[in-house]
Amino acid sequence: MRPTIAWEEDVIVMIDQRRLPREEIYLRCRDHLEVAAAIRDMAIRGAPAIGIAAAMAVALGMKRHAGQDVGGRERAYAAIHDVLAETRPTAVNLFWALERMRRRFAETRSAPKDALDDTLRREALAIEAEDLDACRRMGELGAALVPERARILTHCNAGGLATAGHGTALGVVRSAARLGKVRMVFADETRPFLQGARLTAWELLRDGIPTTVITDGMAGHFMARGEIDLVVVGADRIAMNGDVANKIGTYSLAVLAREHGLPFFVVAPTSTFDPETPNGSGIPIEERPQDEVLRFAGTSIAPEGALARHPAFDVTPHRLVTAVICERGVARPPFAASLSALLRKEGA
Amino acid sequence: MRPTIAWEEDVIVMIDQRRLPREEIYLRCRDHLEVAAAIRDMAIRGAPAIGIAAAMAVALGMKRHAGQDVGGRERAYAAIHDVLAETRPTAVNLFWALERMRRRFAETRSAPKDALDDTLRREALAIEAEDLDACRRMGELGAALVPERARILTHCNAGGLATAGHGTALGVVRSAARLGKVRMVFADETRPFLQGARLTAWELLRDGIPTTVITDGMAGHFMARGEIDLVVVGADRIAMNGDVANKIGTYSLAVLAREHGLPFFVVAPTSTFDPETPNGSGIPIEERPQDEVLRFAGTSIAPEGALARHPAFDVTPHRLVTAVICERGVARPPFAASLSALLRKEGA
């Protein structure tokens, strides 16, 4: 499998996740506007992957303006930043990556053209490389928490496709599978975009990990029957009290996991922690077009005139979270203390 | 709207619910085998509607054999009964209706041909007429429990299409709407067959009742935000302790309703009560083909080789049920007492 996203000369190449699993088509983005459109329209999705794409887009976008004076560079930078910042509001990794790029730009905005280009490009590639390392480390830390012969439920796609590779929740699944611990993965299909049925099943089958697709309404039934041992999900933003924003449907799973006494693990790099957000009520929830719920693959599934709602994420309160697994360690309640401690800790 | 199912001379006519809302096509079943196929393949669905269809199919099927002697009639009857009994295992109304028909047949198996035909046909039509009456009565009883400006969540389709008309859960919605009490109905789309998006939204919009389609993973989110006031669902079988089998996904909703302190009402005629089943563990759960989950609106949504599970129903334990509304009254906990009392009560 080629990487989720790659910088190739003056083009950012990414697999079009809307076409999977039926077609493996790669988008070639030639400027930051094409990357912004790819993020907004969900050709690329997943909080870490969005952050990497935005960082690469900044570096690519600035190449055309690096020949200008400092004032011109600053105006260009602000415009590029704003276009990317407006693509999707919930995943904080986007803003975290943009902030890293902004600091590098601030340091080198007066540097010669080649030095500016090189610095921004290196920073974007560093964000990508660090994400892959973080996923591998989270995979190891999480796999240690997975019991033998585990039947693991996951939601949406927190996999290689949502990151630089390996994945967050699916990184734990992959690492646990290498230890021979995974009996079955239950993949919520995850309406409306079906990331579970399309992407998670595709990734895991390629790695030979047994995967059963279920509809989003089935999780409670299988938990009640004793067919699920734990739940592992990713995150789009984690508030400092441990409240977790993730794909719509996650909150229901967390309530069900608690009802059945099952561990509910959230796997996300520290770039997903939001030091500015004390609790989940401060996390903006993206409302996407109604039509994404009312249609599928060009087919209308509801009568003319039906209304729909499409919040893309929900917030799971920290009291339902067993642990947050990040690249620097495993945070347990009380999260207000444990998450801050991990955030202060030096990166691995 | 024409009735869900109708007897027209020697044909049983039913709307093909698989084609809604895009096409209004009526199936014309000329014998009991065509009705059995329509039930099995879900052209007609909904526990009460299945019972009515099966009763009509018995009466229609026996017309060809009423000219035989008693032994021939009995053999024909057994064969017709068995084909229908094997269509779908969970909804008890099917077996209840078949049992009513069997009693009528036992009484009249030696009668002249016309008398036998007439008796069976009258019994089937009585089952249909009683169901419509029951739905109207449940609607009134349930509407009294609905608060003003209610935002009601429902699952699957427990509507006119699932009954002789008016509906069970949607009968309550309709009756409450006539009292001006319904602010919004949230209709779970209800994967994999999308009965909520396709059928519930279609029915309610025709009646001018505002309806918002949501995916099955969204219910918890809207409850947490205070946007839902109560949950109303139908049932396929109710055990004598109050455990309720209903469309897969119902159990998750019941857990979420309890978590948010919302009433969870089950609306079903007494024909849905199963005196033979003391609790939910005795209810057979139909497992349908994997392909019904792996395909969406005719399109494959998962990679080749993915597994799936498709339990068509789940069981909600009685402790999560606020009340069972049937045509003879409203049963509240402890259900072991209240359901039995209603079952013993004379029909309205």
mmCIF file of C-alpha atoms in Angstrom, chain A residues 21-22 184 189 191-192 194 197-198 201-202 205 211-213 215 217-218 220-222 224-225 227 248-249 251-252 255-256 259-260 285 293-294 296 299 301-311 313-314 319, chain B residues 21-22 184 189 191-192 194 197-198 201-202 205 211-213 215 217-218 220-222 224-225 227 248-249 251-252 255-256 259-260 285 293-294 296 299 301-311 313-314 319:
data_model
loop_
_atom_site.group_PDB
_atom_site.id
_atom_site.type_symbol
_atom_site.label_atom_id
_atom_site.label_comp_id
_atom_site.label_asym_id
_atom_site.label_seq_id
_atom_site.Cartn_x
_atom_site.Cartn_y
_atom_site.Cartn_z
ATOM 1 C CA PRO A 21 -12.625 0.095 -1.731
ATOM 2 C CA ARG A 22 -13.873 -0.122 -5.294
ATOM 3 C CA MET A 184 -12.040 -10.668 15.452
ATOM 4 C CA GLU A 189 -19.961 0.544 9.005
ATOM 5 C CA ARG A 191 -22.907 5.964 8.222
ATOM 6 C CA PRO A 192 -23.171 8.228 6.381
ATOM 7 C CA LEU A 194 -19.255 4.252 5.581
ATOM 8 C CA ALA A 197 -17.224 -0.776 5.821
ATOM 9 C CA ARG A 198 -15.159 0.831 3.087
ATOM 10 C CA ALA A 201 -12.400 -3.442 6.378
ATOM 11 C CA TRP A 202 -10.166 -2.731 3.366
ATOM 12 C CA LEU A 205 -8.223 -7.441 5.219
ATOM 13 C CA THR A 211 -12.961 -8.293 10.130
ATOM 14 C CA THR A 212 -16.730 -8.392 10.434
ATOM 15 C CA VAL A 213 -18.735 -5.410 9.222
ATOM 16 C CA THR A 215 -24.343 -1.727 10.972
ATOM 17 C CA GLY A 217 -27.204 -0.174 15.356
ATOM 18 C CA MET A 218 -25.794 -3.634 16.080
ATOM 19 C CA GLY A 220 -25.288 -3.037 21.648
ATOM 20 C CA HIS A 221 -26.705 -6.383 20.556
ATOM 21 C CA PHE A 222 -23.280 -7.994 20.197
ATOM 22 C CA ALA A 224 -25.190 -7.895 25.256
ATOM 23 C CA ARG A 225 -24.460 -11.315 23.775
ATOM 24 C CA GLU A 227 -19.347 -11.154 21.648
ATOM 25 C CA ILE A 248 -20.659 10.686 15.156
ATOM 26 C CA GLY A 249 -21.756 7.456 16.801
ATOM 27 C CA TYR A 251 -20.717 8.592 22.113
ATOM 28 C CA SER A 252 -23.414 5.924 21.765
ATOM 29 C CA VAL A 255 -22.500 4.568 26.709
ATOM 30 C CA LEU A 256 -23.016 0.975 25.552
ATOM 31 C CA GLU A 259 -23.453 -0.443 30.258
ATOM 32 C CA HIS A 260 -21.710 -3.756 29.512
ATOM 33 C CA ILE A 285 -19.133 20.205 16.025
ATOM 34 C CA VAL A 293 -27.402 11.587 4.871
ATOM 35 C CA LEU A 294 -30.286 11.578 2.387
ATOM 36 C CA PHE A 296 -25.870 7.401 -1.119
ATOM 37 C CA THR A 299 -29.164 7.451 -5.024
ATOM 38 C CA ILE A 301 -32.769 7.007 0.016
ATOM 39 C CA ALA A 302 -35.490 9.224 1.468
ATOM 40 C CA PRO A 303 -38.628 10.815 0.034
ATOM 41 C CA GLU A 304 -38.530 14.260 -1.526
ATOM 42 C CA GLY A 305 -39.009 16.846 1.214
ATOM 43 C CA ALA A 306 -37.514 14.831 4.078
ATOM 44 C CA LEU A 307 -35.242 16.794 6.374
ATOM 45 C CA ALA A 308 -32.012 15.397 7.760
ATOM 46 C CA ARG A 309 -29.307 16.355 10.213
ATOM 47 C CA HIS A 310 -25.630 15.619 9.800
ATOM 48 C CA PRO A 311 -23.429 16.418 12.775
ATOM 49 C CA PHE A 313 -18.877 14.314 15.267
ATOM 50 C CA ASP A 314 -20.088 13.880 18.804
ATOM 51 C CA ARG A 319 -16.340 9.599 32.616
ATOM 52 C CA PRO B 21 -40.124 5.793 -1.631
ATOM 53 C CA ARG B 22 -38.949 5.942 -5.222
ATOM 54 C CA MET B 184 -40.487 16.932 15.261
ATOM 55 C CA GLU B 189 -32.647 5.597 9.002
ATOM 56 C CA ARG B 191 -29.709 0.162 8.317
ATOM 57 C CA PRO B 192 -29.471 -2.131 6.536
ATOM 58 C CA LEU B 194 -33.412 1.820 5.666
ATOM 59 C CA ALA B 197 -35.405 6.838 5.828
ATOM 60 C CA ARG B 198 -37.518 5.162 3.166
ATOM 61 C CA ALA B 201 -40.238 9.517 6.389
ATOM 62 C CA TRP B 202 -42.515 8.731 3.413
ATOM 63 C CA LEU B 205 -44.437 13.470 5.180
ATOM 64 C CA THR B 211 -39.638 14.441 9.997
ATOM 65 C CA THR B 212 -35.864 14.544 10.254
ATOM 66 C CA VAL B 213 -33.876 11.536 9.083
ATOM 67 C CA THR B 215 -28.239 7.908 10.863
ATOM 68 C CA GLY B 217 -25.324 6.458 15.258
ATOM 69 C CA MET B 218 -26.729 9.941 15.910
ATOM 70 C CA GLY B 220 -27.174 9.469 21.492
ATOM 71 C CA HIS B 221 -25.772 12.787 20.300
ATOM 72 C CA PHE B 222 -29.204 14.385 19.937
ATOM 73 C CA ALA B 224 -27.231 14.422 24.985
ATOM 74 C CA ARG B 225 -27.975 17.803 23.417
ATOM 75 C CA GLU B 227 -33.118 17.586 21.353
ATOM 76 C CA ILE B 248 -31.887 -4.411 15.394
ATOM 77 C CA GLY B 249 -30.751 -1.133 16.962
ATOM 78 C CA TYR B 251 -31.739 -2.139 22.296
ATOM 79 C CA SER B 252 -29.041 0.518 21.850
ATOM 80 C CA VAL B 255 -29.909 2.001 26.772
ATOM 81 C CA LEU B 256 -29.400 5.564 25.521
ATOM 82 C CA GLU B 259 -28.910 7.103 30.189
ATOM 83 C CA HIS B 260 -30.660 10.396 29.378
ATOM 84 C CA ILE B 285 -33.389 -13.889 16.526
ATOM 85 C CA VAL B 293 -25.222 -5.502 5.170
ATOM 86 C CA LEU B 294 -22.359 -5.512 2.669
ATOM 87 C CA PHE B 296 -26.139 -0.488 0.180
ATOM 88 C CA THR B 299 -23.981 -1.206 -4.464
ATOM 89 C CA ILE B 301 -19.845 -1.017 0.110
ATOM 90 C CA ALA B 302 -17.162 -3.285 1.537
ATOM 91 C CA PRO B 303 -14.070 -4.918 0.072
ATOM 92 C CA GLU B 304 -14.225 -8.384 -1.390
ATOM 93 C CA GLY B 305 -13.717 -10.912 1.396
ATOM 94 C CA ALA B 306 -15.156 -8.840 4.242
ATOM 95 C CA LEU B 307 -17.401 -10.732 6.619
ATOM 96 C CA ALA B 308 -20.615 -9.316 8.013
ATOM 97 C CA ARG B 309 -23.288 -10.209 10.518
ATOM 98 C CA HIS B 310 -26.962 -9.477 10.125
ATOM 99 C CA PRO B 311 -29.139 -10.194 13.146
ATOM 100 C CA PHE B 313 -33.652 -8.019 15.631
ATOM 101 C CA ASP B 314 -32.400 -7.508 19.145
ATOM 102 C CA ARG B 319 -35.981 -2.881 32.883
#
